[in-house]
PDB file of C-alpha atoms in Angstrom:
ATOM      1  CA  MET A 144      -0.021   0.008   0.047  1.00 55.00           C
ATOM      2  CA  THR A 145       1.474   3.356  -1.065  1.00 65.00           C
ATOM      3  CA  THR A 146       1.954   5.833   1.747  1.00 66.00           C
ATOM      4  CA  LEU A 147       2.858   9.602   1.847  1.00 67.00           C
ATOM      5  CA  HIS A 148       6.412   8.607   2.778  1.00 69.00           C
ATOM      6  CA  ASP A 149       6.700   6.559  -0.415  1.00 77.00           C
ATOM      7  CA  ILE A 150       5.566   9.547  -2.562  1.00 81.00           C
ATOM      8  CA  ALA A 151       7.797  11.940  -0.626  1.00 77.00           C
ATOM      9  CA  LYS A 152      10.905   9.617  -1.201  1.00 78.00           C
ATOM     10  CA  ALA A 153      10.065   9.470  -4.928  1.00 83.00           C
ATOM     11  CA  ALA A 154       9.602  13.213  -5.267  1.00 82.00           C
ATOM     12  CA  GLY A 155      12.565  14.126  -3.161  1.00 81.00           C
ATOM     13  CA  VAL A 156      10.501  16.255  -0.796  1.00 80.00           C
ATOM     14  CA  THR A 157       9.173  15.998   2.789  1.00 74.00           C
ATOM     15  CA  THR A 158       5.938  14.055   3.725  1.00 68.00           C
ATOM     16  CA  ALA A 159       4.515  17.430   4.927  1.00 67.00           C
ATOM     17  CA  THR A 160       5.027  18.918   1.446  1.00 77.00           C
ATOM     18  CA  VAL A 161       3.269  15.852  -0.103  1.00 76.00           C
ATOM     19  CA  SER A 162       0.379  16.241   2.354  1.00 71.00           C
ATOM     20  CA  ARG A 163       0.067  19.967   1.482  1.00 71.00           C
ATOM     21  CA  ALA A 164       0.183  19.217  -2.237  1.00 78.00           C
ATOM     22  CA  LEU A 165      -2.341  16.521  -2.216  1.00 75.00           C
ATOM     23  CA  ASN A 166      -4.643  18.514   0.105  1.00 71.00           C
ATOM     24  CA  ASN A 167      -4.375  21.603  -2.208  1.00 71.00           C
ATOM     25  CA  GLU A 168      -2.965  23.697   0.650  1.00 71.00           C
ATOM     26  CA  PRO A 169      -0.872  26.809   0.189  1.00 67.00           C
ATOM     27  CA  GLY A 170       2.999  26.826   0.456  1.00 67.00           C
ATOM     28  CA  VAL A 171       3.676  24.532  -2.451  1.00 78.00           C
ATOM     29  CA  LYS A 172       4.869  25.736  -5.864  1.00 80.00           C
ATOM     30  CA  GLU A 173       2.678  24.648  -8.754  1.00 81.00           C
ATOM     31  CA  GLN A 174       5.430  22.764 -10.458  1.00 81.00           C
ATOM     32  CA  THR A 175       6.192  20.755  -7.285  1.00 83.00           C
ATOM     33  CA  ARG A 176       2.454  20.176  -6.744  1.00 81.00           C
ATOM     34  CA  ASN A 177       2.079  18.784 -10.206  1.00 82.00           C
ATOM     35  CA  LYS A 178       5.086  16.540  -9.853  1.00 83.00           C
ATOM     36  CA  ILE A 179       3.730  15.077  -6.472  1.00 81.00           C
ATOM     37  CA  THR A 180       0.245  14.632  -8.034  1.00 84.00           C
ATOM     38  CA  ALA A 181       1.778  12.746 -11.020  1.00 84.00           C
ATOM     39  CA  ILE A 182       3.794  10.492  -8.805  1.00 84.00           C
ATOM     40  CA  ALA A 183       0.880   9.767  -6.579  1.00 83.00           C
ATOM     41  CA  LYS A 184      -1.150   8.751  -9.639  1.00 80.00           C
ATOM     42  CA  GLN A 185       1.635   6.495 -10.952  1.00 81.00           C
ATOM     43  CA  MET A 186       1.788   4.770  -7.527  1.00 77.00           C
ATOM     44  CA  ASN A 187      -1.935   4.337  -7.505  1.00 76.00           C
ATOM     45  CA  TYR A 188      -2.274   6.366  -4.290  1.00 72.00           C
ATOM     46  CA  SER A 189      -5.758   6.849  -3.044  1.00 59.00           C
ATOM     47  CA  PHE A 190      -6.222  10.579  -2.799  1.00 55.00           C
ATOM     48  CA  GLY A 191      -9.027  10.140  -0.288  1.00 49.00           C
ATOM     49  CA  LYS A 192      -6.317   9.282   2.259  1.00 44.00           C
ATOM     50  CA  ALA A 193      -4.820  12.619   2.006  1.00 44.00           C
ATOM     51  CA  ALA A 194      -8.035  14.557   2.320  1.00 47.00           C
ATOM     52  CA  LYS A 195      -9.270  15.807   5.719  1.00 48.00           C
ATOM     53  CA  GLN A 196     -10.694  12.987   7.750  1.00 49.00           C
ATOM     54  CA  PRO A 197     -14.299  13.108   8.849  1.00 47.00           C
ATOM     55  CA  GLY A 198     -14.710  15.279  11.868  1.00 47.00           C
ATOM     56  CA  ALA A 199     -11.453  17.089  11.495  1.00 48.00           C
ATOM     57  CA  LYS A 200     -11.511  20.801  12.179  1.00 51.00           C
ATOM     58  CA  PRO A 201      -9.802  22.939   9.502  1.00 55.00           C
ATOM     59  CA  GLY A 202      -6.620  24.714  10.519  1.00 72.00           C
ATOM     60  CA  SER A 203      -5.736  22.809  13.743  1.00 84.00           C
ATOM     61  CA  ILE A 204      -2.365  23.438  15.330  1.00 92.00           C
ATOM     62  CA  GLY A 205      -1.367  21.278  18.356  1.00 93.00           C
ATOM     63  CA  VAL A 206       1.173  22.392  21.012  1.00 94.00           C
ATOM     64  CA  ILE A 207       3.101  19.832  23.025  1.00 94.00           C
ATOM     65  CA  TRP A 208       4.778  21.217  26.122  1.00 89.00           C
ATOM     66  CA  SER A 209       5.555  18.893  29.134  1.00 81.00           C
ATOM     67  CA  PRO A 210       5.551  19.861  31.887  1.00 79.00           C
ATOM     68  CA  PRO A 211       3.917  23.307  31.375  1.00 74.00           C
ATOM     69  CA  VAL A 212       6.375  25.243  33.584  1.00 77.00           C
ATOM     70  CA  GLY A 213       7.173  28.959  33.644  1.00 80.00           C
ATOM     71  CA  LEU A 214       5.946  32.319  32.471  1.00 87.00           C
ATOM     72  CA  PHE A 215       7.603  31.903  29.072  1.00 89.00           C
ATOM     73  CA  PHE A 216       5.295  29.038  28.350  1.00 89.00           C
ATOM     74  CA  ASN A 217       2.178  31.165  29.116  1.00 89.00           C
ATOM     75  CA  HIS A 218       3.351  34.090  26.904  1.00 93.00           C
ATOM     76  CA  LEU A 219       4.386  31.789  23.999  1.00 93.00           C
ATOM     77  CA  CYS A 220       1.121  29.885  23.994  1.00 92.00           C
ATOM     78  CA  ASN A 221      -0.961  33.028  24.181  1.00 93.00           C
ATOM     79  CA  GLU A 222       1.032  34.504  21.245  1.00 94.00           C
ATOM     80  CA  LEU A 223       0.620  31.227  19.218  1.00 94.00           C
ATOM     81  CA  GLN A 224      -3.127  31.394  19.731  1.00 93.00           C
ATOM     82  CA  ARG A 225      -3.249  35.011  18.780  1.00 94.00           C
ATOM     83  CA  LEU A 226      -1.257  34.535  15.554  1.00 93.00           C
ATOM     84  CA  ALA A 227      -3.082  31.384  14.640  1.00 91.00           C
ATOM     85  CA  SER A 228      -6.433  33.111  15.084  1.00 91.00           C
ATOM     86  CA  LEU A 229      -5.359  35.838  12.626  1.00 91.00           C
ATOM     87  CA  ARG A 230      -4.829  33.084  10.064  1.00 87.00           C
ATOM     88  CA  GLY A 231      -8.118  31.319  10.652  1.00 86.00           C
ATOM     89  CA  GLN A 232      -6.427  28.628  12.730  1.00 86.00           C
ATOM     90  CA  TYR A 233      -7.113  27.259  16.195  1.00 86.00           C
ATOM     91  CA  VAL A 234      -4.714  25.896  18.811  1.00 91.00           C
ATOM     92  CA  LEU A 235      -4.943  22.834  21.020  1.00 91.00           C
ATOM     93  CA  VAL A 236      -2.398  22.407  23.781  1.00 91.00           C
ATOM     94  CA  SER A 237      -1.510  19.187  25.559  1.00 90.00           C
ATOM     95  CA  PHE A 238       0.343  19.092  28.886  1.00 88.00           C
ATOM     96  CA  GLU A 239       0.738  15.344  28.793  1.00 92.00           C
ATOM     97  CA  PRO A 240       4.122  13.579  28.358  1.00 92.00           C
ATOM     98  CA  PRO A 241       5.127  13.754  24.702  1.00 93.00           C
ATOM     99  CA  ALA A 242       4.066  10.181  23.737  1.00 94.00           C
ATOM    100  CA  GLU A 243       0.547  10.624  25.354  1.00 94.00           C
ATOM    101  CA  ALA A 244       0.329  14.169  23.860  1.00 94.00           C
ATOM    102  CA  MET A 245       1.041  12.763  20.387  1.00 93.00           C
ATOM    103  CA  ARG A 246      -1.734  10.195  20.910  1.00 92.00           C
ATOM    104  CA  HIS A 247      -4.189  12.792  22.007  1.00 90.00           C
ATOM    105  CA  LEU A 248      -3.523  15.199  19.099  1.00 91.00           C
ATOM    106  CA  ASN A 249      -3.794  12.295  16.717  1.00 89.00           C
ATOM    107  CA  ASP A 250      -7.181  11.479  18.193  1.00 86.00           C
ATOM    108  CA  HIS A 251      -8.209  15.165  17.675  1.00 85.00           C
ATOM    109  CA  LEU A 252      -7.018  14.897  14.042  1.00 84.00           C
ATOM    110  CA  VAL A 253      -4.594  17.771  14.473  1.00 88.00           C
ATOM    111  CA  GLU A 254      -2.743  18.643  11.271  1.00 83.00           C
ATOM    112  CA  LYS A 255       0.299  20.643  12.559  1.00 91.00           C
ATOM    113  CA  ILE A 256       2.256  20.532  15.767  1.00 94.00           C
ATOM    114  CA  VAL A 257       4.514  22.880  17.624  1.00 95.00           C
ATOM    115  CA  PHE A 258       6.705  20.715  20.021  1.00 95.00           C
ATOM    116  CA  TRP A 259       8.725  22.324  22.757  1.00 92.00           C
ATOM    117  CA  CYS A 260      11.539  19.972  23.934  1.00 88.00           C
ATOM    118  CA  GLY A 261      14.913  20.812  25.451  1.00 82.00           C
ATOM    119  CA  THR A 262      18.411  20.067  24.263  1.00 82.00           C
ATOM    120  CA  GLY A 263      19.284  16.328  24.549  1.00 81.00           C
ATOM    121  CA  TRP A 264      15.714  15.113  24.594  1.00 86.00           C
ATOM    122  CA  MET A 265      15.377  11.596  23.252  1.00 89.00           C
ATOM    123  CA  PRO A 266      12.086  10.204  21.871  1.00 90.00           C
ATOM    124  CA  SER A 267      10.729   7.040  23.592  1.00 92.00           C
ATOM    125  CA  LEU A 268       9.532   4.067  21.636  1.00 93.00           C
ATOM    126  CA  GLU A 269       5.943   5.018  22.560  1.00 94.00           C
ATOM    127  CA  PHE A 270       6.433   8.493  21.190  1.00 92.00           C
ATOM    128  CA  LEU A 271       7.913   7.116  17.903  1.00 91.00           C
ATOM    129  CA  GLN A 272       4.932   4.751  17.608  1.00 91.00           C
ATOM    130  CA  ALA A 273       2.436   7.632  18.096  1.00 91.00           C
ATOM    131  CA  ARG A 274       4.402   9.777  15.725  1.00 90.00           C
ATOM    132  CA  GLN A 275       4.114   7.217  12.916  1.00 87.00           C
ATOM    133  CA  GLN A 276       0.349   7.779  13.016  1.00 85.00           C
ATOM    134  CA  PHE A 277       0.750  11.488  12.438  1.00 87.00           C
ATOM    135  CA  ARG A 278       0.706  12.683   8.850  1.00 77.00           C
ATOM    136  CA  GLY A 279       0.948  16.358   9.318  1.00 82.00           C
ATOM    137  CA  GLU A 280       3.785  18.810   9.909  1.00 87.00           C
ATOM    138  CA  MET A 281       5.774  19.466  13.060  1.00 92.00           C
ATOM    139  CA  VAL A 282       8.169  22.067  14.142  1.00 94.00           C
ATOM    140  CA  VAL A 283      10.458  21.311  17.209  1.00 94.00           C
ATOM    141  CA  ILE A 284      11.409  24.360  19.206  1.00 93.00           C
ATOM    142  CA  GLY A 285      13.558  24.840  22.291  1.00 88.00           C
ATOM    143  CA  GLY A 286      16.693  23.022  21.309  1.00 87.00           C
ATOM    144  CA  GLY A 287      15.649  19.354  20.667  1.00 88.00           C
ATOM    145  CA  ARG A 288      15.788  17.535  17.369  1.00 88.00           C
ATOM    146  CA  LEU A 289      13.502  15.084  15.643  1.00 90.00           C
ATOM    147  CA  GLU A 290      13.876  13.381  12.330  1.00 87.00           C
ATOM    148  CA  GLU A 291      11.415  14.532   9.505  1.00 85.00           C
ATOM    149  CA  ALA A 292      10.437  17.623  11.475  1.00 90.00           C
ATOM    150  CA  HIS A 293      11.207  21.338  11.207  1.00 92.00           C
ATOM    151  CA  ARG A 294      13.406  22.869  13.894  1.00 92.00           C
ATOM    152  CA  LEU A 295      13.837  26.225  15.460  1.00 94.00           C
ATOM    153  CA  ALA A 296      16.740  26.255  17.915  1.00 92.00           C
ATOM    154  CA  VAL A 297      17.559  28.790  20.624  1.00 93.00           C
ATOM    155  CA  ASP A 298      21.233  29.829  21.066  1.00 93.00           C
ATOM    156  CA  ARG A 299      21.400  30.031  24.834  1.00 94.00           C
ATOM    157  CA  THR A 300      25.216  29.870  24.911  1.00 95.00           C
ATOM    158  CA  ASP A 301      25.435  33.038  22.787  1.00 96.00           C
ATOM    159  CA  ALA A 302      22.736  34.709  24.931  1.00 96.00           C
ATOM    160  CA  VAL A 303      24.767  34.400  28.118  1.00 97.00           C
ATOM    161  CA  MET A 304      27.911  35.448  26.332  1.00 97.00           C
ATOM    162  CA  LYS A 305      26.069  38.637  25.395  1.00 97.00           C
ATOM    163  CA  ALA A 306      25.203  39.172  28.982  1.00 98.00           C
ATOM    164  CA  VAL A 307      28.923  38.785  30.111  1.00 98.00           C
ATOM    165  CA  ARG A 308      30.012  41.074  27.296  1.00 98.00           C
ATOM    166  CA  HIS A 309      27.555  43.815  28.411  1.00 98.00           C
ATOM    167  CA  LEU A 310      28.715  43.591  32.011  1.00 98.00           C
ATOM    168  CA  ALA A 311      32.349  43.665  31.002  1.00 98.00           C
ATOM    169  CA  GLU A 312      31.721  46.771  28.957  1.00 97.00           C
ATOM    170  CA  LEU A 313      30.398  48.464  32.181  1.00 97.00           C
ATOM    171  CA  GLY A 314      33.661  47.625  33.858  1.00 97.00           C
ATOM    172  CA  HIS A 315      32.655  44.497  35.806  1.00 97.00           C
ATOM    173  CA  GLU A 316      35.542  42.028  36.243  1.00 96.00           C
ATOM    174  CA  ARG A 317      34.014  39.750  38.929  1.00 97.00           C
ATOM    175  CA  ILE A 318      30.824  38.277  37.558  1.00 98.00           C
ATOM    176  CA  ALA A 319      28.961  35.380  39.263  1.00 98.00           C
ATOM    177  CA  PHE A 320      26.542  32.986  37.636  1.00 98.00           C
ATOM    178  CA  VAL A 321      23.552  31.441  39.410  1.00 97.00           C
ATOM    179  CA  GLY A 322      22.087  28.402  37.732  1.00 95.00           C
ATOM    180  CA  ALA A 323      22.428  24.833  36.464  1.00 92.00           C
ATOM    181  CA  THR A 324      25.075  23.130  34.392  1.00 91.00           C
ATOM    182  CA  THR A 325      23.666  23.743  30.942  1.00 92.00           C
ATOM    183  CA  GLU A 326      24.659  25.465  27.766  1.00 94.00           C
ATOM    184  CA  LYS A 327      24.013  28.758  29.686  1.00 96.00           C
ATOM    185  CA  LEU A 328      26.962  27.962  31.981  1.00 96.00           C
ATOM    186  CA  THR A 329      28.965  27.243  28.787  1.00 96.00           C
ATOM    187  CA  GLY A 330      28.088  30.740  27.611  1.00 97.00           C
ATOM    188  CA  TYR A 331      29.151  32.230  30.953  1.00 98.00           C
ATOM    189  CA  THR A 332      32.532  30.368  30.778  1.00 97.00           C
ATOM    190  CA  LEU A 333      33.106  31.428  27.207  1.00 98.00           C
ATOM    191  CA  GLY A 334      32.057  34.994  27.929  1.00 98.00           C
ATOM    192  CA  LEU A 335      34.675  35.208  30.678  1.00 98.00           C
ATOM    193  CA  LEU A 336      37.323  33.923  28.236  1.00 97.00           C
ATOM    194  CA  GLU A 337      36.263  36.313  25.533  1.00 97.00           C
ATOM    195  CA  ASN A 338      36.577  39.326  27.836  1.00 97.00           C
ATOM    196  CA  LYS A 339      39.757  38.093  29.450  1.00 97.00           C
ATOM    197  CA  LEU A 340      38.150  37.826  32.835  1.00 97.00           C
ATOM    198  CA  ALA A 341      39.186  35.331  35.494  1.00 93.00           C
ATOM    199  CA  TYR A 342      37.114  32.276  36.410  1.00 94.00           C
ATOM    200  CA  ASP A 343      36.482  31.809  40.076  1.00 95.00           C
ATOM    201  CA  PRO A 344      34.807  28.514  41.028  1.00 95.00           C
ATOM    202  CA  GLU A 345      33.190  30.261  43.990  1.00 95.00           C
ATOM    203  CA  PHE A 346      31.349  32.508  41.579  1.00 97.00           C
ATOM    204  CA  PHE A 347      29.461  29.580  40.040  1.00 97.00           C
ATOM    205  CA  ILE A 348      26.482  29.228  42.310  1.00 96.00           C
ATOM    206  CA  GLN A 349      24.820  26.006  41.333  1.00 94.00           C
ATOM    207  CA  ALA A 350      21.149  26.223  41.955  1.00 90.00           C
ATOM    208  CA  ASP A 351      17.620  25.320  40.748  1.00 77.00           C
ATOM    209  CA  ARG A 352      14.147  26.434  41.533  1.00 73.00           C
ATOM    210  CA  PHE A 353      13.902  24.227  44.626  1.00 72.00           C
ATOM    211  CA  GLU A 354      17.267  24.844  46.191  1.00 80.00           C
ATOM    212  CA  LEU A 355      19.372  27.915  46.451  1.00 90.00           C
ATOM    213  CA  PRO A 356      22.699  28.031  48.396  1.00 93.00           C
ATOM    214  CA  GLU A 357      22.051  31.185  50.353  1.00 92.00           C
ATOM    215  CA  GLN A 358      25.295  31.027  52.310  1.00 94.00           C
ATOM    216  CA  GLN A 359      27.350  30.924  49.108  1.00 96.00           C
ATOM    217  CA  ILE A 360      25.387  33.915  47.732  1.00 96.00           C
ATOM    218  CA  ALA A 361      26.079  35.833  50.987  1.00 95.00           C
ATOM    219  CA  ARG A 362      29.818  35.125  50.669  1.00 95.00           C
ATOM    220  CA  VAL A 363      30.039  36.018  46.990  1.00 96.00           C
ATOM    221  CA  LEU A 364      28.155  39.306  47.402  1.00 96.00           C
ATOM    222  CA  ASN A 365      29.440  40.272  50.821  1.00 94.00           C
ATOM    223  CA  LYS A 366      29.814  44.012  50.722  1.00 89.00           C
ATOM    224  CA  ASP A 367      32.763  43.861  53.153  1.00 90.00           C
ATOM    225  CA  ASN A 368      34.761  41.666  50.850  1.00 91.00           C
ATOM    226  CA  PRO A 369      36.894  43.658  48.374  1.00 91.00           C
ATOM    227  CA  ALA A 370      36.989  40.656  46.052  1.00 93.00           C
ATOM    228  CA  ARG A 371      33.206  40.112  45.976  1.00 95.00           C
ATOM    229  CA  ALA A 372      31.297  39.849  42.700  1.00 96.00           C
ATOM    230  CA  THR A 373      30.070  43.162  41.321  1.00 97.00           C
ATOM    231  CA  ALA A 374      27.619  41.522  38.896  1.00 98.00           C
ATOM    232  CA  VAL A 375      25.409  38.427  38.699  1.00 98.00           C
ATOM    233  CA  ILE A 376      23.845  36.494  35.795  1.00 98.00           C
ATOM    234  CA  VAL A 377      20.736  34.422  36.816  1.00 97.00           C
ATOM    235  CA  ASP A 378      19.971  31.628  34.260  1.00 94.00           C
ATOM    236  CA  SER A 379      16.103  31.700  34.415  1.00 92.00           C
ATOM    237  CA  HIS A 380      13.163  33.530  35.897  1.00 90.00           C
ATOM    238  CA  GLY A 381      12.381  30.409  37.941  1.00 90.00           C
ATOM    239  CA  ILE A 382      15.661  30.800  39.807  1.00 93.00           C
ATOM    240  CA  LEU A 383      15.253  34.543  39.886  1.00 93.00           C
ATOM    241  CA  PHE A 384      12.242  34.351  42.228  1.00 91.00           C
ATOM    242  CA  PRO A 385      14.148  32.731  45.181  1.00 92.00           C
ATOM    243  CA  PHE A 386      17.238  34.731  44.321  1.00 94.00           C
ATOM    244  CA  ILE A 387      15.272  37.911  44.904  1.00 94.00           C
ATOM    245  CA  GLN A 388      14.076  36.695  48.301  1.00 93.00           C
ATOM    246  CA  THR A 389      17.611  35.850  49.211  1.00 94.00           C
ATOM    247  CA  ILE A 390      19.137  39.181  48.359  1.00 94.00           C
ATOM    248  CA  ARG A 391      16.233  40.877  50.253  1.00 94.00           C
ATOM    249  CA  LYS A 392      17.185  38.978  53.279  1.00 94.00           C
ATOM    250  CA  LEU A 393      20.767  40.106  52.850  1.00 94.00           C
ATOM    251  CA  ARG A 394      19.672  43.633  52.412  1.00 95.00           C
ATOM    252  CA  LEU A 395      21.297  43.942  49.033  1.00 95.00           C
ATOM    253  CA  ARG A 396      20.038  46.340  46.397  1.00 95.00           C
ATOM    254  CA  VAL A 397      20.214  46.326  42.593  1.00 95.00           C
ATOM    255  CA  PRO A 398      22.207  47.968  40.983  1.00 96.00           C
ATOM    256  CA  ASP A 399      23.656  49.811  44.058  1.00 95.00           C
ATOM    257  CA  ASP A 400      25.333  46.691  45.452  1.00 95.00           C
ATOM    258  CA  PHE A 401      25.629  44.596  42.356  1.00 97.00           C
ATOM    259  CA  SER A 402      24.376  44.594  38.679  1.00 98.00           C
ATOM    260  CA  LEU A 403      21.927  41.965  37.643  1.00 98.00           C
ATOM    261  CA  VAL A 404      21.116  40.232  34.239  1.00 98.00           C
ATOM    262  CA  VAL A 405      18.559  37.557  33.929  1.00 97.00           C
ATOM    263  CA  TYR A 406      18.115  35.051  31.013  1.00 96.00           C
ATOM    264  CA  GLU A 407      14.466  35.473  30.063  1.00 91.00           C
ATOM    265  CA  SER A 408      12.874  38.143  27.891  1.00 89.00           C
ATOM    266  CA  LEU A 409       9.546  38.636  29.586  1.00 90.00           C
ATOM    267  CA  PRO A 410       7.310  41.678  30.350  1.00 91.00           C
ATOM    268  CA  GLU A 411       7.566  40.725  34.046  1.00 90.00           C
ATOM    269  CA  MET A 412      11.208  41.755  34.049  1.00 91.00           C
ATOM    270  CA  GLU A 413       9.930  45.318  34.293  1.00 90.00           C
ATOM    271  CA  GLN A 414       8.085  44.671  37.535  1.00 87.00           C
ATOM    272  CA  LEU A 415       9.881  42.089  39.766  1.00 85.00           C
ATOM    273  CA  LEU A 416      12.354  44.557  41.353  1.00 87.00           C
ATOM    274  CA  ASP A 417      12.244  48.218  42.279  1.00 88.00           C
ATOM    275  CA  VAL A 418      14.196  48.736  39.034  1.00 95.00           C
ATOM    276  CA  PRO A 419      13.562  47.041  35.713  1.00 96.00           C
ATOM    277  CA  ILE A 420      15.778  44.036  35.132  1.00 96.00           C
ATOM    278  CA  THR A 421      18.233  43.730  32.208  1.00 97.00           C
ATOM    279  CA  SER A 422      17.473  40.558  30.384  1.00 96.00           C
ATOM    280  CA  VAL A 423      18.663  38.378  27.544  1.00 97.00           C
ATOM    281  CA  GLY A 424      16.932  35.650  25.701  1.00 95.00           C
ATOM    282  CA  PRO A 425      14.710  34.744  22.745  1.00 94.00           C
ATOM    283  CA  SER A 426      11.619  36.884  21.989  1.00 94.00           C
ATOM    284  CA  TYR A 427       8.513  34.700  22.618  1.00 93.00           C
ATOM    285  CA  LYS A 428       6.745  36.802  19.971  1.00 94.00           C
ATOM    286  CA  GLU A 429       9.344  36.039  17.348  1.00 94.00           C
ATOM    287  CA  LEU A 430       9.507  32.332  18.333  1.00 94.00           C
ATOM    288  CA  ALA A 431       5.697  32.023  18.023  1.00 95.00           C
ATOM    289  CA  GLU A 432       5.640  33.995  14.713  1.00 95.00           C
ATOM    290  CA  ARG A 433       8.365  31.918  13.108  1.00 94.00           C
ATOM    291  CA  SER A 434       6.808  28.652  14.341  1.00 94.00           C
ATOM    292  CA  ILE A 435       3.556  29.532  12.718  1.00 93.00           C
ATOM    293  CA  ARG A 436       5.251  30.646   9.493  1.00 91.00           C
ATOM    294  CA  VAL A 437       7.309  27.481   9.195  1.00 90.00           C
ATOM    295  CA  LEU A 438       4.208  25.311   9.752  1.00 89.00           C
ATOM    296  CA  LEU A 439       2.171  27.292   7.118  1.00 85.00           C
ATOM    297  CA  GLY A 440       4.954  27.396   4.574  1.00 81.00           C
ATOM    298  CA  GLU A 441       5.405  31.193   5.063  1.00 81.00           C
ATOM    299  CA  GLU A 442       8.940  31.289   6.432  1.00 76.00           C
ATOM    300  CA  PRO A 443      11.145  33.424   4.177  1.00 72.00           C
ATOM    301  CA  GLY A 444      14.232  31.530   2.808  1.00 64.00           C
ATOM    302  CA  ALA A 445      12.815  28.183   3.670  1.00 61.00           C
ATOM    303  CA  ALA A 446      13.572  25.715   0.845  1.00 61.00           C
ATOM    304  CA  GLU A 447      10.463  24.060  -0.536  1.00 63.00           C
ATOM    305  CA  GLY A 448      10.197  20.364   0.226  1.00 64.00           C
ATOM    306  CA  GLU A 449      12.933  20.420   2.831  1.00 76.00           C
ATOM    307  CA  TRP A 450      12.846  20.394   6.666  1.00 84.00           C
ATOM    308  CA  HIS A 451      13.560  23.918   7.917  1.00 87.00           C
ATOM    309  CA  ASP A 452      16.387  24.230  10.447  1.00 90.00           C
ATOM    310  CA  GLY A 453      16.744  27.676  11.899  1.00 91.00           C
ATOM    311  CA  THR A 454      17.806  29.590  15.039  1.00 92.00           C
ATOM    312  CA  VAL A 455      15.863  32.253  16.877  1.00 91.00           C
ATOM    313  CA  PRO A 456      18.319  34.934  17.981  1.00 90.00           C
ATOM    314  CA  CYS A 457      18.574  36.072  21.603  1.00 93.00           C
ATOM    315  CA  GLU A 458      18.392  39.735  22.274  1.00 93.00           C
ATOM    316  CA  LEU A 459      19.872  41.725  25.202  1.00 96.00           C
ATOM    317  CA  THR A 460      17.471  44.299  26.635  1.00 96.00           C
ATOM    318  CA  VAL A 461      19.365  46.758  28.823  1.00 97.00           C
ATOM    319  CA  ARG A 462      17.426  48.152  31.684  1.00 96.00           C
ATOM    320  CA  GLN A 463      18.210  49.829  35.049  1.00 97.00           C
ATOM    321  CA  SER A 464      19.438  46.702  36.913  1.00 97.00           C
ATOM    322  CA  THR A 465      22.991  47.069  35.261  1.00 97.00           C
ATOM    323  CA  ALA A 466      25.264  49.951  35.878  1.00 97.00           C
ATOM    324  CA  ALA A 467      28.931  50.853  35.502  1.00 96.00           C
ATOM    325  CA  VAL A 468      31.202  49.801  38.384  1.00 91.00           C
ATOM    326  CA  SER A 469      31.518  52.547  40.836  1.00 79.00           C
ATOM    327  CA  GLY A 470      34.983  53.861  41.737  1.00 60.00           C
TER     328      GLY A 470
END
């Protein structure tokens, strides 16, 4: 029995392009559409299988995000819904583990999927089995990879390097990092090397949202210590919340006692402290816009019939939480 994959292999395009062509959807050049249609006929493919299934709602976009943690998730999903609505689409979000989410979205006859997964994620057998039943188009965002799917990566290493560079330009030579051992820590280390700053292991404050080493923070930021850190980079807003509680206990003020940069470009960075917080990270608006464009074949520069592999840049937004080192 001929499948979309068979036609895609013969035509030298993706299965998603075949599906769009046979369903007469936009985003496929007429020459490519004719080629795919001719191959499908030669293979005796039943066109009814490519048509919308009974009960399917037009323009469905599924979102897989598990677990649904953090403010970035809320903003991104709201923006996806807003942009989809402008294009006559609707969004269905699943908070289940990826394999179960794939099954649910298949049951709802979803045609396109935005899948958030982190760097290093590996699909389970159950996920791959559910994925085989999906005949639509998927874009993986957040850093993970998946065969036969579009991808929009986030360069977190470069983001933190930008934060270090900004602080170095303000005269900071002793910069601490609060966070986990991820690509953000790599960016911190490379940023120190790039700006010829010394690495002090005491200035790496390993933490997560559930445990913050308050005594180490107190030592690193001790105002009576001439070798204290004069700037801090926090690697997520989840860690920022307990960090703010800690510095308040220590009666430390930003930027009077130290400058602060947080990885996360969110509107809340204007409100969490007495001063707006300098932040670095991907724009959730751009990530949502590009995800929708990729799925709908609108992304500029994307090669027809190929899986798109792009990167969403991280931007530094300078606010009042960073200042030049005082004499």
